[in-house]
Coordinates of C-alpha atoms in Angstrom, one line a residue:
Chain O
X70 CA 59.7 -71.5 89.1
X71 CA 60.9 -75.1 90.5
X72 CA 59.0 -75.5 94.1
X73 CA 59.5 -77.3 97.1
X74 CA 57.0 -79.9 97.0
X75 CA 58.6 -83.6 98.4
X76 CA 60.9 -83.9 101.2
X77 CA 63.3 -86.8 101.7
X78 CA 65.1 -86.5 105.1
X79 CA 68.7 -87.9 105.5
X80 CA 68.8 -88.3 109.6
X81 CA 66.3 -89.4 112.2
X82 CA 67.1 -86.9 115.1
X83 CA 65.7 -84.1 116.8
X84 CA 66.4 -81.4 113.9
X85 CA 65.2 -84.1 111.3
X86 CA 62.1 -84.6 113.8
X87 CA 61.4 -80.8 113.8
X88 CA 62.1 -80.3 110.0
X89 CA 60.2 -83.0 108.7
X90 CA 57.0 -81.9 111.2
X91 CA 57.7 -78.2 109.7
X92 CA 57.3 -79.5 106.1
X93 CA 54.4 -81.5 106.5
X94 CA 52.7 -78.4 108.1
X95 CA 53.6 -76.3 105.5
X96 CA 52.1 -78.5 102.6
X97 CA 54.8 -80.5 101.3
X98 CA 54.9 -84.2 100.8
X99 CA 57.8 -85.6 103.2
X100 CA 58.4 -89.0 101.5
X101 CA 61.1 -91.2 103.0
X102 CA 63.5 -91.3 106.1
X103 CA 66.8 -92.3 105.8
X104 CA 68.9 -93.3 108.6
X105 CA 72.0 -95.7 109.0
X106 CA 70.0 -97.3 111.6
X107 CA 66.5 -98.5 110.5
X108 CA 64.5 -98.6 114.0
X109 CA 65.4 -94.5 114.1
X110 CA 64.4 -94.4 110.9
X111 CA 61.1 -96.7 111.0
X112 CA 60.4 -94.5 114.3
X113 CA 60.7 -91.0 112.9
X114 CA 58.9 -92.2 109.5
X115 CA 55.9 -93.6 111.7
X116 CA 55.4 -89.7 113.1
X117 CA 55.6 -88.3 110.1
X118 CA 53.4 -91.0 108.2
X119 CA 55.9 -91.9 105.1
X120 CA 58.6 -94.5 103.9
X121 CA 61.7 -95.0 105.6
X122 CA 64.9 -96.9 105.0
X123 CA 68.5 -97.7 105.9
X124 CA 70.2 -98.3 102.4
X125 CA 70.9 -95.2 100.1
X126 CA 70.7 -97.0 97.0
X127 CA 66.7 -97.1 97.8
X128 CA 66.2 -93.4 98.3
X129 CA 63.2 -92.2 96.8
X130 CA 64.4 -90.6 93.6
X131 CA 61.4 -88.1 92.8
X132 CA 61.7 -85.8 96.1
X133 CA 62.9 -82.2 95.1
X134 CA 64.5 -81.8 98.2
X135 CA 66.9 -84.0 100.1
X136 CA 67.5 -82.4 103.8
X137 CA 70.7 -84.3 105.5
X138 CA 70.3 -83.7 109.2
X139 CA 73.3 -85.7 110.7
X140 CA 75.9 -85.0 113.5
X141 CA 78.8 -82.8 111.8
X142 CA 81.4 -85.6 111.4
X143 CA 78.7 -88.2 109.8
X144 CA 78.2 -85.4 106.8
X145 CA 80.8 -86.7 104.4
X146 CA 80.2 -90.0 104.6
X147 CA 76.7 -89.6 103.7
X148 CA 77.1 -87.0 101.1
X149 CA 79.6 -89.2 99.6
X150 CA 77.1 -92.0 99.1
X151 CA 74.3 -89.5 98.0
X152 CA 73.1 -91.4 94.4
X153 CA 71.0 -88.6 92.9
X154 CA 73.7 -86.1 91.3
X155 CA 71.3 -83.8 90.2
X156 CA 69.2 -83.0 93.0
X157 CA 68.9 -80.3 95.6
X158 CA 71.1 -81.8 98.7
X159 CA 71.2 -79.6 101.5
X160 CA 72.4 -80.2 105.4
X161 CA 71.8 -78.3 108.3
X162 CA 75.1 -77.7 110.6
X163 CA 76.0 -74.2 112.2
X164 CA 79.4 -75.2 111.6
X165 CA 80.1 -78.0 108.8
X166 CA 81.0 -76.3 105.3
X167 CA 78.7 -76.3 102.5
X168 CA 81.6 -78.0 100.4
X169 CA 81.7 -81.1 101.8
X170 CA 77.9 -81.8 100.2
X171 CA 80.1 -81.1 96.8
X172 CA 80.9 -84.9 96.7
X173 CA 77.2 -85.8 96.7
X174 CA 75.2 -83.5 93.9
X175 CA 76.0 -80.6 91.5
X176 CA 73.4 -78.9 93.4
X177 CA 73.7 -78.2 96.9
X178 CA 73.8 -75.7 100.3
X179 CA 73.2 -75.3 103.8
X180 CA 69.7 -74.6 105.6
X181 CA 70.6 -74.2 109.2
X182 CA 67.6 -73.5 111.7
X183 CA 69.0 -71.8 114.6
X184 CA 67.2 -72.7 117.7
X185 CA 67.3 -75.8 120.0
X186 CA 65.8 -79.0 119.5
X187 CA 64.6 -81.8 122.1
X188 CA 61.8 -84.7 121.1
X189 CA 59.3 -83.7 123.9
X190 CA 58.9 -80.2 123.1
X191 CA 57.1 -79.0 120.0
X192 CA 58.3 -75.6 118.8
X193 CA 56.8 -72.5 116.5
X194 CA 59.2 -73.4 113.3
X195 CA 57.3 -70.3 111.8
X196 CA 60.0 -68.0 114.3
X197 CA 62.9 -70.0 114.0
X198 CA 65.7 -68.2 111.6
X199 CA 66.7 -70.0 108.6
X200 CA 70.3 -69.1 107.5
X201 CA 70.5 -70.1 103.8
X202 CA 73.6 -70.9 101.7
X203 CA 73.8 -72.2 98.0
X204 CA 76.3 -73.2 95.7
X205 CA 75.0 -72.3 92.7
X206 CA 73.1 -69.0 92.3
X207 CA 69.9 -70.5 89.8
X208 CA 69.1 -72.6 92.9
X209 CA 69.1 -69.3 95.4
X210 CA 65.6 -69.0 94.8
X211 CA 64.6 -72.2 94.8
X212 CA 66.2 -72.9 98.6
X213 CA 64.7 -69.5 99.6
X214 CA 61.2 -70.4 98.4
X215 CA 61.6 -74.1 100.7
X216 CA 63.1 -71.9 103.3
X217 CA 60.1 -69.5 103.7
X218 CA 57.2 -72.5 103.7
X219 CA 58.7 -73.2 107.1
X220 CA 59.8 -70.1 108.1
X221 CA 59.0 -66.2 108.3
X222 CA 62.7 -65.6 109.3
X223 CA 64.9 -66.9 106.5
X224 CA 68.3 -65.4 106.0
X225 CA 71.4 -65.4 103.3
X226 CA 74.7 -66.0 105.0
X227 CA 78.3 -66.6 104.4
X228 CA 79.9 -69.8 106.2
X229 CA 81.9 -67.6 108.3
X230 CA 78.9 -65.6 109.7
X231 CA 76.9 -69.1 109.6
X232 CA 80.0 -70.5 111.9
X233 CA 79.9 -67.4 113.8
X234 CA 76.4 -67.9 114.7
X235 CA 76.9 -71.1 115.9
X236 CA 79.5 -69.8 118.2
X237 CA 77.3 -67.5 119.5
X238 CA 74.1 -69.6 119.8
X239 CA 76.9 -72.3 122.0
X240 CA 77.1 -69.8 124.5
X241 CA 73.4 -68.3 124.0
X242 CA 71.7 -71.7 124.4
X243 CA 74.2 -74.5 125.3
X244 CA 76.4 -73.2 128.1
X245 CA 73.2 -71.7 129.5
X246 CA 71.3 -74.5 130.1
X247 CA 74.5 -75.7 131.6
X248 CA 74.2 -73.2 134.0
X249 CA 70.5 -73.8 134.7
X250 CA 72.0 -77.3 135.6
X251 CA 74.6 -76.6 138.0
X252 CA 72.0 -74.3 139.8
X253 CA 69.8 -77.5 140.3
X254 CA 72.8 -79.7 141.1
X255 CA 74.0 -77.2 143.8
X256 CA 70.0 -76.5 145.2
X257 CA 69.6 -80.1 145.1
X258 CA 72.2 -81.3 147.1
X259 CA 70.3 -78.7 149.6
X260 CA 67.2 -80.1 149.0
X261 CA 65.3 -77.3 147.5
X262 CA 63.7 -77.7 144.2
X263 CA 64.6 -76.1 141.1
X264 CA 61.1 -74.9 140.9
X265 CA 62.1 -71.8 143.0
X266 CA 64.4 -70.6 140.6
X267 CA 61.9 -70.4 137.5
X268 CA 60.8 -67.2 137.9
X269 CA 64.2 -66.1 137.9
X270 CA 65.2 -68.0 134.4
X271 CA 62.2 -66.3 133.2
X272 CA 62.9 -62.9 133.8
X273 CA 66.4 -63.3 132.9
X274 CA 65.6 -64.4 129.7
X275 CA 63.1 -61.8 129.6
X276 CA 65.0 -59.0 130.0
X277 CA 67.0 -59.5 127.1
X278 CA 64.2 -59.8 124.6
X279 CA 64.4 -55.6 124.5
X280 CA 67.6 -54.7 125.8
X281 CA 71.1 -55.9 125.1
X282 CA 73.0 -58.2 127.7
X283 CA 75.4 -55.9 128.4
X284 CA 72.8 -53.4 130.4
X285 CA 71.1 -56.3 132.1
X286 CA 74.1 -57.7 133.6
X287 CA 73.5 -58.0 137.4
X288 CA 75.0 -60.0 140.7
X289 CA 77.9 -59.7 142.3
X290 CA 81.0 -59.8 140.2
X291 CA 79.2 -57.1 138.3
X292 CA 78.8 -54.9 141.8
X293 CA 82.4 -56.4 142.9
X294 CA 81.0 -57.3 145.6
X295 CA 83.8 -59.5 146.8
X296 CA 82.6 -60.5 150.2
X297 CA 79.9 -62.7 148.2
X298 CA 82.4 -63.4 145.4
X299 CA 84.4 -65.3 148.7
X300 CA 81.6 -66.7 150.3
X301 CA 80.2 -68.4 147.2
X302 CA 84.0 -69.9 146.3
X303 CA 83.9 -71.3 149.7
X304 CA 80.7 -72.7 149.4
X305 CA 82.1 -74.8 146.5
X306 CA 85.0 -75.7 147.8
X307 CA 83.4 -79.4 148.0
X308 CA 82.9 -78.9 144.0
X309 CA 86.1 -77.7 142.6
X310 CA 85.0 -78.3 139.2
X311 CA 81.8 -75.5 140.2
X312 CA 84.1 -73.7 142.0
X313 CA 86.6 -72.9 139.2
X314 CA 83.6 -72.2 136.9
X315 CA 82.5 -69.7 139.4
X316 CA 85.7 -67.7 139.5
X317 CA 86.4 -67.9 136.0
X318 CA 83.2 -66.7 135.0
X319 CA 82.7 -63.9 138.1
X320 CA 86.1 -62.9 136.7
X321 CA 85.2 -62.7 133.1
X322 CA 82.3 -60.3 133.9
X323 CA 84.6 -58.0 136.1
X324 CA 86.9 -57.7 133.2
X325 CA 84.1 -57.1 131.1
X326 CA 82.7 -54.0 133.0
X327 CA 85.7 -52.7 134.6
X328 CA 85.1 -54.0 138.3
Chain K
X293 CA 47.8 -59.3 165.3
X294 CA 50.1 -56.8 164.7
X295 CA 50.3 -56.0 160.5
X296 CA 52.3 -53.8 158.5
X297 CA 51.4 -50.8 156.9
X298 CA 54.3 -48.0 156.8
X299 CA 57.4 -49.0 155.4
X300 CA 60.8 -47.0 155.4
X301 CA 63.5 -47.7 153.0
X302 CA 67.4 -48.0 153.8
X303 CA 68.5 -47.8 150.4
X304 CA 67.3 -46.7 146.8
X305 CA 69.3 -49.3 144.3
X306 CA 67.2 -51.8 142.2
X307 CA 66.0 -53.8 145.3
X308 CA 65.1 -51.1 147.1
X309 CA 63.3 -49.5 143.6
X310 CA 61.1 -52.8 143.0
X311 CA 60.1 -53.8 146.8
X312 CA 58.7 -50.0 147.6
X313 CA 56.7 -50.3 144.6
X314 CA 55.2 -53.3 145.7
X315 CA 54.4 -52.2 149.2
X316 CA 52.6 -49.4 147.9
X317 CA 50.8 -51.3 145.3
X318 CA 49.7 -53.7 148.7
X319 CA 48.2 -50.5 149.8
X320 CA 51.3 -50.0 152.6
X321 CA 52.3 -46.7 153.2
X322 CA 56.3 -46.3 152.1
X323 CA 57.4 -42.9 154.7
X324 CA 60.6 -42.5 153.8
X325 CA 63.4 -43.2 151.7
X326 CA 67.5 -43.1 153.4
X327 CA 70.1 -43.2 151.4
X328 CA 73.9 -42.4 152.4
X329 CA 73.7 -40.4 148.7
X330 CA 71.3 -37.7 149.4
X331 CA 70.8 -37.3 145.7
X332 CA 69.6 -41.4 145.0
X333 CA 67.3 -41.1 148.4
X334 CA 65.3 -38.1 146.8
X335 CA 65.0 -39.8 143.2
X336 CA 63.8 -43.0 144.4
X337 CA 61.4 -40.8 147.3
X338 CA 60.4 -39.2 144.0
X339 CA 59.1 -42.1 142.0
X340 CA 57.5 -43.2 145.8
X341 CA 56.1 -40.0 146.5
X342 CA 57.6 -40.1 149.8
X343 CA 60.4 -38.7 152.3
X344 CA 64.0 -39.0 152.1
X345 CA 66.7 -38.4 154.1
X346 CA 70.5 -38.9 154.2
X347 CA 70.8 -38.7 158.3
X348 CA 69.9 -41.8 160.4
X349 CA 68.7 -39.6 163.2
X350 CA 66.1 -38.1 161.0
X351 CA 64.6 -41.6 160.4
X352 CA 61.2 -41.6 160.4
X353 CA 60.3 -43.2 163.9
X354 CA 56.8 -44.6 163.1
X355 CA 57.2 -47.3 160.4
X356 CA 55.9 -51.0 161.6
X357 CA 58.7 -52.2 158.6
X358 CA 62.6 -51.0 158.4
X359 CA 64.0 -53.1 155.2
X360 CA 67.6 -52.4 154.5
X361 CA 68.3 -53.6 150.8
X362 CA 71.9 -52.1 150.3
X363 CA 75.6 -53.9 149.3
X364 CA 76.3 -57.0 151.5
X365 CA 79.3 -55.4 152.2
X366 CA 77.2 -52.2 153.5
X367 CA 74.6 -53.5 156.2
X368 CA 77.4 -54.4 159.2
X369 CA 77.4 -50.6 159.4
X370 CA 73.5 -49.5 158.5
X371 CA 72.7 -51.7 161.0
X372 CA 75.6 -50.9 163.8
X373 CA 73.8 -46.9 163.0
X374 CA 70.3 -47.9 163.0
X375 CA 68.9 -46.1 165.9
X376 CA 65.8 -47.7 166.7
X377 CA 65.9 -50.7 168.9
X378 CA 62.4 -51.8 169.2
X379 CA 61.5 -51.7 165.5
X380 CA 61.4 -54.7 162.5
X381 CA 64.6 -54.4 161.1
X382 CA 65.6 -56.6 157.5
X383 CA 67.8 -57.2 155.2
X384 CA 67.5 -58.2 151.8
X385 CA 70.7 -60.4 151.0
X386 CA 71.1 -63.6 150.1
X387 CA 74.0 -64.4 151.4
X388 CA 74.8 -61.9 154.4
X389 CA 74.1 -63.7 157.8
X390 CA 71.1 -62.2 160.0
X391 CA 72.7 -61.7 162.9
X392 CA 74.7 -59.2 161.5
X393 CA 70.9 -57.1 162.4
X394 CA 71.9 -57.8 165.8
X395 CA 73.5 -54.4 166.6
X396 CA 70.6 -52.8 165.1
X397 CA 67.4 -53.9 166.6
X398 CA 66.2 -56.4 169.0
X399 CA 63.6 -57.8 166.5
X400 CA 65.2 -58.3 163.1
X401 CA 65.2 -60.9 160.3
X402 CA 65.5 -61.4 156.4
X403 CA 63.6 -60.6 153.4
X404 CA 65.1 -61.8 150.5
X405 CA 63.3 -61.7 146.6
X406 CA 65.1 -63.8 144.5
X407 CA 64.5 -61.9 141.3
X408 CA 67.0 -60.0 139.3
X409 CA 65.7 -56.5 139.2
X410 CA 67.0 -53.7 136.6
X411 CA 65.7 -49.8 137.2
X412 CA 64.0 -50.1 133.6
X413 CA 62.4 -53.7 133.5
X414 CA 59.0 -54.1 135.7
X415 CA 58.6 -56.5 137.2
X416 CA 55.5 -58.9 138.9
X417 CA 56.1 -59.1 142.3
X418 CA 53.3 -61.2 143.1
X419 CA 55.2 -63.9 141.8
X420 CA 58.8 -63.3 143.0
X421 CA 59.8 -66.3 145.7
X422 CA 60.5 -64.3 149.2
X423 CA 62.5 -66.0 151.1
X424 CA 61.8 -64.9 155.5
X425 CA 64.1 -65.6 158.4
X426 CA 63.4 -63.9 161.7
X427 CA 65.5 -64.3 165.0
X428 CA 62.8 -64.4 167.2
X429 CA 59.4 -66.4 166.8
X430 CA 57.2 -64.1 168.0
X431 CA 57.7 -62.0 164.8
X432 CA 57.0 -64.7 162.3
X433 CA 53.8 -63.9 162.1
X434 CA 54.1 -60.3 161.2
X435 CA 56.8 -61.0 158.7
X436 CA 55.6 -63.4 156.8
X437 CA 52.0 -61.4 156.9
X438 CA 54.0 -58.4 155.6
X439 CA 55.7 -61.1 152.6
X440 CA 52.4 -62.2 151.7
X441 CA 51.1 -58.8 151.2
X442 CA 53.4 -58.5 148.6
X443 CA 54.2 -62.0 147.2
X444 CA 52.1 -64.8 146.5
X445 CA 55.4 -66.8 147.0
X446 CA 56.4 -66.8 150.7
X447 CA 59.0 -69.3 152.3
X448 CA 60.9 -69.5 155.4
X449 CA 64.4 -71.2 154.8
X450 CA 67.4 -71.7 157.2
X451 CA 70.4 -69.4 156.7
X452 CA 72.4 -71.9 155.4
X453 CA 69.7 -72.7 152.4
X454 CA 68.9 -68.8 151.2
X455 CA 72.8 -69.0 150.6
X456 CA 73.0 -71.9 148.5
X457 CA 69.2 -70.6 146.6
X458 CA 71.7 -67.4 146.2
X459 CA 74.7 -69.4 144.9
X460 CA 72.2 -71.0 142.4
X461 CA 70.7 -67.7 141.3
X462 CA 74.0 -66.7 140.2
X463 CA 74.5 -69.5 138.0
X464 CA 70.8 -69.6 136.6
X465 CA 70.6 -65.6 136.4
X466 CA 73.9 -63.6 136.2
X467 CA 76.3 -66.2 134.7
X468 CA 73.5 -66.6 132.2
X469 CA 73.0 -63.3 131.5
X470 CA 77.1 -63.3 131.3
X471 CA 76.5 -66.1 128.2
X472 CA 74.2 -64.0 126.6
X473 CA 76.4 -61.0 126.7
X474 CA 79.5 -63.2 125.6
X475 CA 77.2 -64.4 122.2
X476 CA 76.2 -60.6 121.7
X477 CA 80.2 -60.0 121.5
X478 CA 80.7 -63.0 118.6
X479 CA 78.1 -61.5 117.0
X480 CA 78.8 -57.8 117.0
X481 CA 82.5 -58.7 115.9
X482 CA 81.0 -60.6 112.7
X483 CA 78.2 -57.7 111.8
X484 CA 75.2 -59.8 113.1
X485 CA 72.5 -58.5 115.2
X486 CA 71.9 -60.5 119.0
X487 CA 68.0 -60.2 117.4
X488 CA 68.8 -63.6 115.8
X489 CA 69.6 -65.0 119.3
X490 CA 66.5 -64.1 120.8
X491 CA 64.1 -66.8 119.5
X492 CA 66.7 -69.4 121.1
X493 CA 67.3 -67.5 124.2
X494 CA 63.5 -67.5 124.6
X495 CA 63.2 -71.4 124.1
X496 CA 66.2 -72.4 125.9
X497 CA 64.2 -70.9 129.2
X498 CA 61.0 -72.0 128.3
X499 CA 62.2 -75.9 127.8
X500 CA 63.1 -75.8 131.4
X501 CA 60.3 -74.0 132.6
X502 CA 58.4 -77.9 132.5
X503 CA 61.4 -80.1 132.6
X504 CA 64.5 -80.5 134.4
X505 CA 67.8 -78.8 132.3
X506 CA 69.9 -81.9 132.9
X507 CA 67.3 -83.4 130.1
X508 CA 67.1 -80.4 128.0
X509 CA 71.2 -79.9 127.3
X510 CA 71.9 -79.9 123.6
X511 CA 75.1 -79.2 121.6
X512 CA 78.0 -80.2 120.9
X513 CA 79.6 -81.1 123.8
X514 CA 76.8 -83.3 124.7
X515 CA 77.3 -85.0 121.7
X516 CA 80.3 -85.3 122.2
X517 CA 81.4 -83.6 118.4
X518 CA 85.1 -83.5 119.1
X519 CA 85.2 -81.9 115.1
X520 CA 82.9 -78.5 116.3
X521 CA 84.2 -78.5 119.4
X522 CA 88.0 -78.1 117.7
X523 CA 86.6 -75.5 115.4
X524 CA 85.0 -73.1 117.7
X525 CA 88.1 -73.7 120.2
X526 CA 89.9 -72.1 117.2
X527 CA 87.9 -69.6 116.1
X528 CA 87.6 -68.1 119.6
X529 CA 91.9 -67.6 119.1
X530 CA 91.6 -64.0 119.3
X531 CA 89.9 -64.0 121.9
X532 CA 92.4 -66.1 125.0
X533 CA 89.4 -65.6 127.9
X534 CA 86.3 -67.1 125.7
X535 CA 88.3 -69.8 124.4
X536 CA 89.3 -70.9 128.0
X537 CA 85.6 -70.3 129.1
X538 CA 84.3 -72.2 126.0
X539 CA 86.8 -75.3 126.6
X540 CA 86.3 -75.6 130.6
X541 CA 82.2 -75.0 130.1
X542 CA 82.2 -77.7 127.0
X543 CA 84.1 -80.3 129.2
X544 CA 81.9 -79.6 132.7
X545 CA 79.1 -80.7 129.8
X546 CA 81.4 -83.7 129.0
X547 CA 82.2 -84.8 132.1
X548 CA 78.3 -84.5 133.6
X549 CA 77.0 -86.4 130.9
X550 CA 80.1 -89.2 130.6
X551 CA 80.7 -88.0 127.3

């Protein structure tokens, strides 16, 4: 069986950073970095100890795996300029469709990590879920083989549960570290530090790892306590932006359970 | 100096639930358990090995410690009932105003855990922030000695700060726990399990637990990808309140970061 052995990496961010890190871990050779803008790629190639570039037409040709790791709406573009027709091209969007790599190799598919990346903080790639998609069913095991170097949790997907996913992990991850931000915004403006509120984060978070949200929910939209609901609106009336996040969300969970 | 050791209860919810255990894990004595619901007073008194009552005249007269942890909208009244005047009366609110002990007791104050607490989760008290306010000095001492027996985490804020700690907490804990349960709802509608979630949840609080969230967001609207931002507005169609709470949360991401 064909194995994943040499990594090129088409993008110089966070989820290239992470990838290219999990590769090198996990035995393979990553080669080359490609990004449209050579610094990113000279800095990400220096981490990872291999050849970088900003033209396509010097992409290493003998890689066996060619990992495009762009923002959603750069994907075409590159794919389009892809040079090697008959290698494995895969990106790595929750949302972007596996077609669009169509224009860039007869073989292609989608290996997206689901978890959130930042530069400073390393992360266990071993737990992060792969979701797997392929064009062409001879390469299925190929990609699952690459998959599970990196990862214990790889998983075959459609692009509508891929998308879905996503969606979810928006909410899951993105809207609440939004939250975790407004809470420092409104503590700091009252000079207390956020500090004080990372227990609380932690158990939250916690709680969830056995149960379902649903039976954690607590706080005062789900007690309808309106007295606090009123006070806390009021409190914000000098942030109406807050404030109308507030209600709309204190109203969401009262729909949710009833209230 | 005057110390506590016997506590008595006004209440038997989760608050109530979490701080008896901890006083008796101190080594405090908890005598009794009230509850207007005769029936929650005995199971809580049960799991305390203690009394319980449903009759403020049968309140046990010699606890050093009277903590009322009941609705906000609830202690007005406790407290206008609470029959005697000489003893260390609390509440355990974030947002309700002290003086509204005044009726009760001529030596009162606040105790308030900031901690989400479920009947079914454990938690370490030890490490749960307590915030103390107390209307007269004299009993500063003995509250904040009665804190520290159960918290390594004692501090004394104003009124108008355990509010605004509150507000936060409701962001950082319920409105997150409201994200996660919105995600678990995407997912159940597309046959996935929230299990995939949990490895992101996990990081998502553990990148803040070192940093500050306003460098940890991530996502699309902090990229600023109009194209996923379109797509997730429509495939949330179906579903009027999540697509209004995923467009206003994606542009109070926008705006903050000048997107």
């Amino acid at each position: 069986m064909e194995r994943v052995t040499r990594v090129v990496l088409l993008g110089a961010g966070n989820v290239a950073t992470h990838l290219g890190r999990a590769f090198k871990r996990s035995g393979c050779s990553v080669l080359q970095v490609y990004s449209r803008t050579i610094s990113s790629a000279e800095n990400l190639a220096g981490k990872l100890d291999c050849a970088f570039t900003d033209r396509m037409d010097s992409l290493k040709k003998d890689a066996d795996l060619y990992v495009i790791a762009v923002p959603d709406d750069a994907i075409s573009d590159l794919a389009a300029r892809f040079p090697l027709k008959d290698k494995m091209l895969v990106h790595t969007s929750g949302t972007a469709g596996m077609h669009k790599l169509e224009v860039g190799s007869t073989r292609y598919g989608v290996l997206y990590p689901l978890q959130t990346f930042s530069k400073t903080v390393d992360v266990d790639f071993s737990q992060v879920p792969l979701f797997l998609e392929v064009a062409c069913t001879k390469d299925r095991s190929f990609l699952d083989d690459a998959a599970g170097r990196i990862s214990k949790k790889v998983l075959w997907t459609s692009s509508h549960q891929r998308r879905q996913l996503h969606l979810a992990a928006v909410f899951a991850c993105n809207f609440v570290n939004h939250m975790y931000a407004v809470a420092e915004d409104v503590l700091e403006e009252n000079d207390l530090q956020f500090d004080l509120l990372r227990p609380l984060i932690q158990e939250t978070a916690q709680k969830v790892m056995t149960a379902g949200p649903h039976e954690m929910q607590t706080g005062p939209a789900r007690r309808n306590d309106l007295g606090v609901l009123e006070t806390h609106a009021r409190m914000l009336a000098g942030k109406p932006e807050y404030r109308k996040m507030y209600n709309f969300i204190s109203e969401s969970i009262r729909t949710k359970y009833n209230c």
